[in-house]
Short mmCIF file of C-alpha atoms and ligand atoms in Angstrom, two decimals:
data_model
loop_
_atom_site.label_atom_id
_atom_site.label_comp_id
_atom_site.label_asym_id
_atom_site.label_seq_id
_atom_site.Cartn_x
_atom_site.Cartn_y
_atom_site.Cartn_z
CA MET A 155 -7.71 20.49 -36.45
CA THR A 156 -10.14 20.00 -32.86
CA LEU A 157 -8.70 21.73 -30.20
CA ARG A 158 -8.02 25.63 -30.28
CA THR A 159 -4.76 26.68 -32.07
CA ASN A 160 -3.90 28.40 -28.67
CA PHE A 161 -4.48 25.52 -26.73
CA LEU A 162 -2.42 25.80 -23.57
CA TRP A 163 -0.76 22.32 -23.35
CA GLY A 164 1.63 22.28 -20.21
CA GLY A 165 2.08 20.15 -16.93
CA ALA A 166 1.20 20.93 -13.33
CA SER A 167 2.50 21.52 -9.92
CA ALA A 168 2.11 22.88 -6.59
CA ALA A 169 5.04 24.57 -4.03
CA HIS A 170 5.09 22.34 -0.68
CA GLN A 171 4.65 19.31 -3.37
CA TYR A 172 7.48 20.31 -5.32
CA GLU A 173 10.02 22.78 -4.74
CA GLY A 174 11.52 21.47 -1.08
CA ALA A 175 13.96 24.28 0.64
CA TYR A 176 10.99 24.40 2.96
CA LEU A 177 13.04 26.97 4.79
CA GLU A 178 15.59 28.55 2.63
CA ASP A 179 15.88 32.12 2.16
CA GLY A 180 13.52 33.27 4.37
CA LYS A 181 11.00 30.90 3.97
CA GLY A 182 8.26 30.60 6.76
CA LEU A 183 6.89 27.29 7.83
CA CYS A 184 3.69 26.60 6.69
CA THR A 185 0.94 23.60 7.72
CA PHE A 186 2.02 20.99 5.40
CA ASP A 187 5.99 21.02 6.56
CA ALA A 188 4.41 19.22 9.45
CA LEU A 189 2.70 16.16 7.85
CA GLY A 190 4.71 13.39 7.69
CA GLY A 191 4.71 10.58 5.26
CA GLY A 192 2.07 7.61 5.15
CA SER A 193 1.34 5.02 2.42
CA TYR A 194 -1.62 3.41 0.73
CA THR A 195 -2.57 1.30 3.76
CA GLU A 196 -1.12 4.23 6.33
CA PRO A 197 -2.75 7.36 7.12
CA ARG A 198 0.09 10.73 7.02
CA GLN A 199 0.38 12.27 10.54
CA VAL A 200 0.75 15.47 11.70
CA THR A 201 2.90 16.67 14.07
CA TYR A 202 2.33 19.38 17.00
CA MET A 203 3.00 20.38 20.55
CA ASP A 204 0.25 20.49 23.35
CA GLU A 205 -0.50 23.08 25.55
CA LYS A 206 2.02 21.69 27.76
CA GLY A 207 4.57 21.40 25.57
CA GLN A 208 4.19 18.06 24.49
CA VAL A 209 5.42 16.53 21.38
CA GLY A 210 2.54 14.29 19.58
CA ALA A 211 1.52 13.10 16.05
CA ALA A 212 -2.36 12.50 15.01
CA ALA A 213 -3.15 10.98 11.78
CA VAL A 214 -4.72 12.49 9.34
CA ASP A 215 -6.84 9.88 6.93
CA SER A 216 -5.82 9.70 3.60
CA SER A 217 -7.95 12.34 2.33
CA MET A 218 -6.33 14.86 4.44
CA THR A 219 -9.90 15.25 6.63
CA GLY A 220 -8.87 14.43 9.98
CA PRO A 221 -8.52 16.87 12.91
CA VAL A 222 -5.41 18.02 14.66
CA PRO A 223 -6.46 17.94 18.54
CA LYS A 224 -7.66 20.76 20.17
CA LEU A 225 -5.15 23.40 20.98
CA THR A 226 -2.34 22.70 19.58
CA ARG A 227 0.09 24.25 17.34
CA GLY A 228 1.78 22.45 14.16
CA TYR A 229 5.27 21.41 15.37
CA VAL A 230 8.20 19.78 13.02
CA ASP A 231 9.80 17.45 14.71
CA PRO A 232 13.70 17.30 14.39
CA ASN A 233 13.48 13.26 15.27
CA ARG A 234 11.50 13.03 11.92
CA TYR A 235 10.96 12.53 8.35
CA TYR A 236 9.12 15.07 6.81
CA PRO A 237 8.70 14.40 2.66
CA SER A 238 7.65 17.87 1.50
CA HIS A 239 10.74 19.20 2.81
CA GLU A 240 12.63 18.66 0.32
CA ALA A 241 10.47 17.01 -2.20
CA THR A 242 12.04 17.12 -5.10
CA ASP A 243 14.07 20.33 -5.14
CA PHE A 244 12.64 22.28 -7.83
CA TYR A 245 13.64 25.44 -5.60
CA HIS A 246 17.12 24.13 -6.66
CA HIS A 247 16.45 22.64 -10.16
CA TRP A 248 14.02 25.18 -11.73
CA LYS A 249 16.65 25.76 -14.31
CA GLU A 250 16.44 22.39 -15.68
CA ASP A 251 13.46 21.55 -14.90
CA ILE A 252 11.94 24.49 -17.08
CA ALA A 253 13.90 23.21 -19.76
CA LEU A 254 12.69 20.17 -19.72
CA MET A 255 9.35 21.85 -19.90
CA ALA A 256 10.17 23.40 -22.85
CA GLN A 257 12.10 20.52 -24.69
CA MET A 258 8.03 18.79 -23.97
CA GLY A 259 7.15 21.63 -25.56
CA PHE A 260 4.44 23.48 -22.90
CA LYS A 261 3.30 26.06 -23.80
CA CYS A 262 1.86 27.03 -20.34
CA TYR A 263 3.18 25.14 -16.89
CA ARG A 264 0.78 25.74 -14.02
CA MET A 265 2.43 25.96 -10.34
CA SER A 266 1.46 27.70 -7.16
CA ILE A 267 3.43 30.34 -5.57
CA ALA A 268 4.06 29.46 -1.65
CA TRP A 269 2.72 32.45 0.59
CA THR A 270 4.99 31.90 3.45
CA ARG A 271 8.35 32.50 0.96
CA ILE A 272 6.50 36.02 0.47
CA CYS A 273 5.01 36.77 3.44
CA PRO A 274 6.85 34.30 5.98
CA LYS A 275 3.80 34.43 8.68
CA GLY A 276 1.67 35.40 6.27
CA THR A 277 1.21 38.61 7.97
CA GLU A 278 2.09 41.94 6.03
CA GLU A 279 5.91 41.15 6.24
CA ILE A 280 7.63 40.30 2.72
CA ASN A 281 10.15 38.39 2.22
CA GLU A 282 12.24 40.06 -1.06
CA ALA A 283 14.36 36.77 -1.80
CA GLY A 284 11.12 34.64 -2.20
CA LEU A 285 9.79 37.41 -4.73
CA ALA A 286 13.09 37.07 -6.26
CA PHE A 287 12.52 33.47 -6.61
CA TYR A 288 9.50 33.53 -8.88
CA ASP A 289 10.70 36.52 -10.55
CA GLN A 290 13.37 34.15 -11.98
CA ILE A 291 10.97 31.32 -12.74
CA PHE A 292 8.96 33.56 -14.38
CA ASP A 293 11.28 35.13 -16.52
CA GLU A 294 13.08 31.94 -17.24
CA LEU A 295 9.60 30.38 -18.20
CA ARG A 296 9.08 33.01 -20.59
CA LYS A 297 12.24 32.92 -22.33
CA TYR A 298 10.98 29.55 -23.71
CA GLY A 299 7.73 31.30 -24.17
CA ILE A 300 5.66 29.23 -21.35
CA GLU A 301 2.47 30.54 -20.18
CA PRO A 302 2.93 30.45 -16.25
CA VAL A 303 -0.62 29.57 -14.30
CA VAL A 304 -0.28 30.63 -11.01
CA THR A 305 -2.22 28.98 -8.36
CA LEU A 306 -2.72 31.60 -5.47
CA ASN A 307 -3.08 29.08 -2.94
CA HIS A 308 -2.50 25.86 -2.97
CA PHE A 309 -3.65 24.01 -0.07
CA ASP A 310 -0.49 25.51 2.08
CA MET A 311 -1.75 27.13 5.02
CA PRO A 312 1.12 29.76 7.13
CA MET A 313 2.18 27.72 10.51
CA TYR A 314 1.65 31.29 12.27
CA LEU A 315 -1.48 32.13 10.95
CA ALA A 316 -2.53 28.91 11.85
CA ASP A 317 -1.40 28.60 15.34
CA HIS A 318 -2.46 32.11 15.93
CA TRP A 319 -5.83 32.74 13.89
CA ASP A 320 -7.21 29.69 13.89
CA GLY A 321 -6.69 29.85 9.92
CA TRP A 322 -9.97 30.40 7.66
CA LEU A 323 -11.91 30.78 10.77
CA SER A 324 -10.60 33.96 11.46
CA ARG A 325 -12.10 37.19 8.95
CA LYS A 326 -8.51 38.98 9.41
CA VAL A 327 -6.78 35.98 7.45
CA VAL A 328 -8.80 37.24 4.41
CA ASP A 329 -7.21 40.40 4.76
CA TYR A 330 -3.57 38.60 5.22
CA PHE A 331 -4.14 37.10 2.17
CA LEU A 332 -5.46 39.97 0.10
CA PHE A 333 -2.33 41.68 1.36
CA PHE A 334 -0.20 38.05 0.04
CA CYS A 335 -2.69 38.95 -3.69
CA GLU A 336 -1.85 42.73 -4.03
CA THR A 337 2.03 41.64 -3.30
CA VAL A 338 2.32 39.05 -6.39
CA PHE A 339 -0.35 40.45 -8.53
CA LYS A 340 1.52 44.01 -9.14
CA ARG A 341 5.00 42.41 -8.32
CA TYR A 342 4.04 39.99 -11.19
CA ARG A 343 2.16 42.70 -13.45
CA GLY A 344 2.92 41.54 -17.11
CA LYS A 345 4.89 38.39 -15.96
CA VAL A 346 1.98 36.20 -15.26
CA LYS A 347 -1.67 36.73 -16.90
CA TYR A 348 -3.90 33.27 -15.47
CA TRP A 349 -4.19 33.03 -12.39
CA MET A 350 -6.68 30.52 -9.95
CA THR A 351 -7.74 31.45 -6.71
CA PHE A 352 -7.55 28.33 -4.06
CA ASN A 353 -6.64 25.22 -5.28
CA GLU A 354 -9.57 22.37 -5.01
CA ILE A 355 -11.71 24.76 -3.05
CA ASN A 356 -14.60 22.15 -2.59
CA VAL A 357 -12.13 20.19 -0.40
CA LEU A 358 -10.15 22.28 1.58
CA SER A 359 -11.01 20.89 5.27
CA SER A 360 -7.85 19.08 7.19
CA TRP A 361 -6.38 21.45 9.49
CA CYS A 362 -3.38 21.36 6.98
CA GLN A 363 -5.48 22.54 4.04
CA THR A 364 -7.63 25.40 6.27
CA GLY A 365 -5.45 25.94 9.88
CA VAL A 366 -8.38 25.15 11.71
CA HIS A 367 -8.38 23.26 14.52
CA GLU A 368 -11.65 22.24 15.55
CA ASN A 369 -12.58 21.18 12.03
CA ASN A 370 -16.45 20.99 12.66
CA GLU A 371 -19.00 21.62 10.22
CA ALA A 372 -20.14 25.19 11.44
CA ASN A 373 -16.44 26.21 11.72
CA LEU A 374 -15.85 24.77 8.24
CA ALA A 375 -18.84 26.63 6.65
CA GLN A 376 -17.83 30.22 8.52
CA ALA A 377 -14.27 29.50 6.91
CA HIS A 378 -15.18 28.10 4.10
CA HIS A 379 -17.04 31.37 3.83
CA HIS A 380 -13.85 33.43 4.71
CA ILE A 381 -12.37 31.38 2.05
CA LEU A 382 -15.09 32.87 -0.73
CA ILE A 383 -14.84 36.01 0.01
CA ALA A 384 -11.33 35.97 -0.16
CA SER A 385 -11.32 34.37 -3.65
CA ALA A 386 -14.07 37.14 -4.30
CA LYS A 387 -11.53 39.85 -3.41
CA ALA A 388 -8.62 38.44 -5.14
CA VAL A 389 -10.45 38.40 -8.68
CA GLN A 390 -11.57 41.84 -8.14
CA LEU A 391 -7.92 43.27 -6.66
CA GLY A 392 -6.81 40.83 -9.94
CA HIS A 393 -8.70 42.74 -12.37
CA HIS A 394 -8.05 46.04 -11.08
CA ILE A 395 -4.00 45.56 -10.81
CA ASP A 396 -3.97 44.37 -14.23
CA PRO A 397 -7.22 44.06 -16.34
CA HIS A 398 -5.64 41.43 -18.71
CA ASN A 399 -5.64 39.21 -16.19
CA GLN A 400 -7.28 36.21 -16.56
CA ILE A 401 -8.73 34.84 -13.05
CA GLY A 402 -10.13 31.61 -12.49
CA MET A 403 -11.56 29.07 -9.60
CA MET A 404 -10.51 25.28 -9.37
CA VAL A 405 -12.04 22.52 -8.16
CA SER A 406 -11.82 19.10 -7.64
CA TYR A 407 -14.48 17.91 -10.13
CA THR A 408 -15.45 14.30 -9.38
CA PRO A 409 -18.42 13.46 -11.58
CA CYS A 410 -20.63 10.93 -9.12
CA TYR A 411 -22.91 8.89 -10.83
CA PRO A 412 -25.95 6.90 -8.94
CA LEU A 413 -25.74 3.37 -8.19
CA THR A 414 -29.25 2.40 -10.00
CA CYS A 415 -31.93 4.02 -11.93
CA LYS A 416 -33.86 4.05 -8.43
CA PRO A 417 -35.07 7.28 -7.73
CA GLU A 418 -33.33 7.34 -4.23
CA ASP A 419 -30.11 6.45 -5.39
CA VAL A 420 -30.42 9.28 -8.66
CA LEU A 421 -30.63 11.99 -5.37
CA GLU A 422 -28.06 10.24 -3.56
CA ALA A 423 -25.81 11.00 -6.52
CA ILE A 424 -27.55 14.80 -7.16
CA GLN A 425 -26.72 15.69 -3.30
CA PHE A 426 -22.83 14.19 -3.88
CA ASN A 427 -22.33 16.75 -7.05
CA ARG A 428 -23.54 19.54 -4.89
CA GLN A 429 -20.63 18.95 -2.70
CA LYS A 430 -18.34 20.94 -5.88
CA GLU A 431 -21.27 22.37 -7.16
CA PHE A 432 -21.86 24.41 -4.34
CA TYR A 433 -18.72 26.39 -4.88
CA MET A 434 -18.97 26.60 -8.46
CA ASP A 435 -22.16 28.04 -8.21
CA VAL A 436 -20.74 30.70 -5.86
CA GLN A 437 -17.77 31.85 -7.92
CA VAL A 438 -19.47 31.85 -10.93
CA ARG A 439 -22.54 32.99 -10.06
CA GLY A 440 -21.77 35.16 -7.30
CA TYR A 441 -24.28 33.77 -4.54
CA TYR A 442 -25.06 30.95 -2.30
CA PRO A 443 -27.23 28.56 -4.53
CA GLU A 444 -30.96 27.82 -2.82
CA TYR A 445 -29.99 24.48 -1.72
CA ARG A 446 -26.76 25.72 0.77
CA CYS A 447 -29.17 27.84 2.04
CA LYS A 448 -31.63 25.25 3.20
CA GLU A 449 -28.96 22.74 4.20
CA LEU A 450 -27.22 25.15 6.37
CA GLU A 451 -30.81 26.34 7.95
CA ARG A 452 -31.53 22.73 8.41
CA LYS A 453 -27.98 22.23 10.60
CA HIS A 454 -28.70 25.55 12.55
CA ILE A 455 -25.73 26.48 11.09
CA SER A 456 -25.76 30.41 10.88
CA ILE A 457 -22.72 32.07 8.97
CA ALA A 458 -21.62 35.30 10.43
CA MET A 459 -21.50 37.96 7.26
CA ALA A 460 -20.30 41.15 6.76
CA LYS A 461 -22.70 43.68 5.31
CA ASP A 462 -20.88 43.68 1.81
CA ASP A 463 -20.29 40.27 1.75
CA LEU A 464 -23.25 39.25 -0.67
CA ALA A 465 -21.94 42.02 -2.74
CA ILE A 466 -18.30 41.27 -2.62
CA LEU A 467 -19.47 38.06 -3.89
CA LYS A 468 -21.69 39.41 -7.36
CA ALA A 469 -18.69 41.19 -8.28
CA GLY A 470 -15.98 38.89 -7.51
CA THR A 471 -17.21 36.17 -10.67
CA VAL A 472 -14.38 34.17 -12.20
CA ASP A 473 -13.05 34.60 -15.70
CA PHE A 474 -13.01 30.23 -16.29
CA ILE A 475 -12.99 27.20 -14.00
CA GLY A 476 -9.91 25.19 -13.99
CA PHE A 477 -10.42 21.55 -12.20
CA SER A 478 -8.65 18.34 -11.29
CA TYR A 479 -10.16 15.50 -13.07
CA TYR A 480 -8.88 12.11 -11.91
CA MET A 481 -11.73 9.98 -11.45
CA SER A 482 -15.74 9.58 -10.84
CA THR A 483 -17.78 7.62 -8.22
CA VAL A 484 -20.81 6.50 -7.74
CA ALA A 485 -23.40 7.46 -4.85
CA GLY A 486 -25.96 4.97 -3.72
CA THR A 487 -28.08 3.88 -0.83
CA ASP A 488 -27.65 0.03 -0.68
CA PRO A 489 -25.46 0.04 2.13
CA ASN A 490 -23.61 -3.56 1.22
CA VAL A 491 -21.60 -1.57 -1.40
CA LYS A 492 -17.90 -1.25 -1.30
CA LYS A 493 -16.61 1.80 -0.95
CA THR A 494 -13.71 2.94 -3.02
CA GLN A 495 -10.53 4.86 -2.85
CA GLY A 496 -10.02 8.06 -4.53
CA ASN A 497 -9.64 11.98 -4.34
CA GLN A 498 -10.62 13.27 -1.58
CA PHE A 499 -14.74 12.51 -1.27
CA LEU A 500 -15.38 9.17 -1.57
CA GLY A 501 -18.28 7.51 -2.88
CA LEU A 502 -19.01 3.71 -3.86
CA LYS A 503 -16.91 1.03 -6.15
CA ASN A 504 -18.08 1.26 -10.13
CA PRO A 505 -18.05 -2.23 -10.89
CA TYR A 506 -17.93 -1.15 -14.61
CA LEU A 507 -14.03 0.00 -14.15
CA GLU A 508 -10.95 -0.68 -13.35
CA THR A 509 -8.96 0.90 -10.08
CA SER A 510 -5.25 2.35 -10.50
CA ASP A 511 -2.96 1.08 -7.75
CA TRP A 512 -4.13 3.18 -5.45
CA GLY A 513 -7.61 2.34 -5.48
CA TRP A 514 -8.68 5.13 -7.90
CA THR A 515 -11.10 4.58 -10.70
CA VAL A 516 -10.42 4.85 -14.17
CA ASP A 517 -12.67 6.63 -15.88
CA PRO A 518 -12.25 8.91 -19.39
CA LEU A 519 -15.72 8.85 -20.53
CA GLY A 520 -16.01 10.82 -16.91
CA LEU A 521 -14.11 13.60 -17.71
CA ARG A 522 -16.22 14.14 -20.87
CA ILE A 523 -19.31 13.60 -18.62
CA ALA A 524 -17.50 16.19 -16.41
CA LEU A 525 -16.97 18.58 -18.71
CA ILE A 526 -20.48 18.45 -20.22
CA GLN A 527 -21.75 19.03 -16.90
CA MET A 528 -19.81 22.13 -15.84
CA TYR A 529 -20.02 23.55 -19.67
CA GLU A 530 -23.87 23.14 -19.85
CA ARG A 531 -24.21 24.96 -16.09
CA TYR A 532 -22.04 27.76 -16.50
CA HIS A 533 -20.85 28.47 -19.59
CA LEU A 534 -17.19 29.69 -19.16
CA PRO A 535 -14.21 28.06 -20.47
CA LEU A 536 -12.93 25.25 -19.14
CA PHE A 537 -8.93 24.58 -18.21
CA VAL A 538 -8.22 20.58 -17.15
CA VAL A 539 -5.44 21.78 -14.55
CA GLU A 540 -4.82 18.59 -12.83
CA ASN A 541 -5.31 15.04 -14.84
CA GLY A 542 -2.62 11.58 -14.42
CA LEU A 543 -1.96 8.56 -13.24
CA GLY A 544 -0.40 8.10 -9.93
CA ALA A 545 1.58 4.62 -10.54
CA LYS A 546 4.98 3.06 -9.35
CA ASP A 547 7.58 3.64 -12.14
CA THR A 548 10.37 0.79 -12.70
CA VAL A 549 14.06 2.10 -13.43
CA GLU A 550 15.20 -0.78 -15.73
CA GLU A 551 18.94 -1.89 -16.31
CA SER A 552 19.71 0.44 -19.55
CA GLY A 553 18.01 3.10 -17.21
CA ALA A 554 14.58 3.32 -19.35
CA ILE A 555 11.32 4.25 -18.11
CA ASN A 556 8.71 2.56 -19.94
CA ASP A 557 5.52 3.85 -18.68
CA ASP A 558 2.91 2.42 -21.14
CA TYR A 559 -0.14 2.32 -18.86
CA ARG A 560 0.85 5.97 -18.02
CA ILE A 561 1.14 6.78 -21.85
CA ALA A 562 -2.87 4.42 -22.14
CA TYR A 563 -4.23 6.95 -19.30
CA LEU A 564 -3.39 10.54 -20.58
CA ARG A 565 -4.12 9.09 -24.34
CA SER A 566 -8.04 8.34 -23.03
CA HIS A 567 -8.28 11.01 -21.48
CA ILE A 568 -7.06 13.35 -23.93
CA GLN A 569 -9.48 11.61 -26.39
CA ALA A 570 -12.23 11.97 -24.14
CA LEU A 571 -11.65 15.62 -23.73
CA LYS A 572 -11.32 16.10 -27.58
CA ASP A 573 -14.53 14.39 -28.23
CA ALA A 574 -16.07 16.53 -25.72
CA VAL A 575 -14.68 19.87 -27.81
CA ARG A 576 -15.47 17.89 -30.98
CA LEU A 577 -18.92 16.23 -30.07
CA ASP A 578 -20.47 18.76 -27.31
CA GLY A 579 -19.44 21.99 -28.56
CA VAL A 580 -16.99 22.40 -24.96
CA ASP A 581 -15.14 25.20 -24.83
CA VAL A 582 -11.77 23.99 -23.30
CA MET A 583 -8.50 26.33 -22.80
CA GLY A 584 -6.00 23.69 -22.01
CA TYR A 585 -4.33 20.69 -20.49
CA THR A 586 -1.68 20.67 -17.77
CA PRO A 587 -1.36 16.54 -16.56
CA TRP A 588 -0.34 16.72 -13.04
CA GLY A 589 2.92 15.94 -11.24
CA CYS A 590 4.36 16.27 -14.41
CA ILE A 591 8.08 16.13 -13.09
CA ASP A 592 7.80 13.43 -10.35
CA ILE A 593 6.75 15.28 -7.14
CA VAL A 594 5.70 14.28 -3.82
CA SER A 595 1.93 13.07 -3.19
CA ALA A 596 -0.31 15.25 -1.47
CA GLY A 597 -2.83 12.45 -0.25
CA THR A 598 0.21 10.06 1.32
CA GLY A 599 3.40 11.93 0.76
CA GLU A 600 4.60 9.17 -1.06
CA MET A 601 7.58 9.01 -3.58
CA ALA A 602 6.32 6.00 -5.09
CA LYS A 603 3.36 7.02 -6.27
CA ARG A 604 4.39 9.17 -8.95
CA TYR A 605 2.56 11.09 -11.70
CA GLY A 606 5.46 12.78 -13.82
CA LEU A 607 6.89 12.68 -17.55
CA VAL A 608 9.95 12.93 -15.97
CA TYR A 609 11.56 10.08 -13.22
CA VAL A 610 13.11 12.00 -10.35
CA ASP A 611 15.37 9.85 -8.90
CA LYS A 612 14.26 10.49 -5.06
CA HIS A 613 12.55 7.65 -2.84
CA ASP A 614 10.56 7.71 0.37
CA ASP A 615 13.02 7.06 3.00
CA GLY A 616 14.44 10.35 1.30
CA SER A 617 17.47 9.16 -0.18
CA GLY A 618 18.19 9.47 -4.41
CA ASP A 619 20.11 12.20 -5.96
CA LEU A 620 17.36 13.92 -7.50
CA SER A 621 18.81 13.49 -11.13
CA ARG A 622 16.04 13.82 -14.12
CA HIS A 623 15.05 10.73 -16.78
CA PRO A 624 12.58 11.50 -19.25
CA LYS A 625 10.31 8.53 -19.52
CA LYS A 626 8.72 7.02 -22.10
CA SER A 627 5.67 9.39 -22.04
CA PHE A 628 8.02 12.34 -22.64
CA ARG A 629 8.52 11.67 -25.76
CA TRP A 630 4.73 10.64 -26.36
CA TYR A 631 3.73 13.76 -24.53
CA GLN A 632 6.15 15.83 -27.39
CA GLN A 633 4.20 14.42 -29.84
CA VAL A 634 0.87 15.40 -28.76
CA ILE A 635 2.12 18.77 -28.03
CA ARG A 636 3.64 18.83 -31.65
CA THR A 637 0.08 17.87 -33.17
CA ASN A 638 -1.64 20.06 -30.91
CA GLY A 639 -3.27 16.67 -29.38
CA GLU A 640 -3.97 15.11 -33.25
CA GLU A 641 -1.43 12.39 -32.97
CA LEU A 642 -2.44 10.55 -29.69
C1 BG6 B 232 -5.29 17.10 -6.03
C2 BG6 B 232 -4.17 18.14 -5.48
O1 BG6 B 232 -6.23 16.56 -5.37
O2 BG6 B 232 -4.43 15.40 -6.35
C3 BG6 B 232 -3.21 17.51 -5.83
O3 BG6 B 232 -4.73 19.02 -6.02
C4 BG6 B 232 -2.90 16.20 -5.42
O4 BG6 B 232 -2.09 18.46 -4.72
C5 BG6 B 232 -3.55 15.79 -6.55
O5 BG6 B 232 -1.41 15.80 -5.51
C6 BG6 B 232 -3.13 14.14 -6.81
O6 BG6 B 232 -3.46 13.37 -5.59
P1 BG6 B 232 -2.01 12.50 -5.03
O7 BG6 B 232 -2.30 12.44 -3.34
O8 BG6 B 232 -2.04 11.17 -5.08
O9 BG6 B 232 -0.75 13.36 -4.53
#
């Protein structure tokens, strides 16, 4: 058998895209609650109130990197539709959904805890109802022998911390985050063993993700330093509270190929790859790599560091690397080559590869390349915690959803993963396809862009009865898990 016998097969989601119930049972507002819907061509818009009390909306591009105007507060406009407020309502469907996960044979389920369900303002005030909600989830998962894999922060910033502390730009937010971490590490001790600190730490740039209002390069470098410190401290704290905890980092891994063998193109690709390697270098090796120090120096950016910061980074290295893989990209110096759409960082279009309906390059071999690159650089266990195809699904008259395109995508990627294990000796812990039960897209806010193996009757105009329907891929994935990936 190619894969370990305890290989963690499962699926993945994030609270703000799945739970809904955005203000129920004491939950506080988070930045994503002020983010409206968009589409392939229309960017999402964040609503805000300026210092004069005027309500407005600012476009956030599809990779969510847009700033919001200075001195504004996130605002939920009662006249607008926000896709994540109800999302696909895991909050009220968790029993049914976990039963579906169990039917697929899940060994694990990757999810995030909404910070504002536990600490409504992000501060040191606790909402017991929020803690109790996740207690039931973890107990239900355990009932079926499904291991929870919990992301401590999946893009959601408490609105109060964005409004009053400028999010991660403030060192104070590190303390608040640590309070939240301590609360959940203690409460769920013995129930949760696998944790990851920050989802796609290398892409956190928009106001929604960081709470930073003026997201220029210097501010983001400072905010990211605080995030890295928060992650390192969380790792130490989690190990201290329960030495059995396995705590990983999480990065968006989009391998970048040079456009040609021209040395300038190769250098471009190296530099592009550093956008993610930097975060792995810090979280795995425990220090800022030389190329980043030089870059900051060149740009005259100096990061304010507290006296123990370097020691904290050194002591807070992670146990494993979790990563999302959707696509590869290309870098080069030719200004005439078209840019591609894609997950967060955009490169050039690859002439050899097809793209999805949303323009994301489909490259299964890129997953093997990603696994090789990471493993040979860090020698830590790797966990594919996101992968999948965002596509439009059609419900046929019979009620069937024949998503053969999704099966083909997942099959080819799992095959590439197996090759990395069998042929390259990479240590892979598990695989959790993204949005295993349909959820709201993060990039566009659409329901039309579905990743799930289970269809949820919910649409872009908010209609739908939220009923759940297994797609063809559901049965296929059952067999994949049953045979530990031998039958694809
Ligand atoms: C990753 C995020 O970037 O990609 C998820 O961690 C996101 O939150 C996923 O949903 C897919 O992106 P999208 O834009 O298709 O939802």
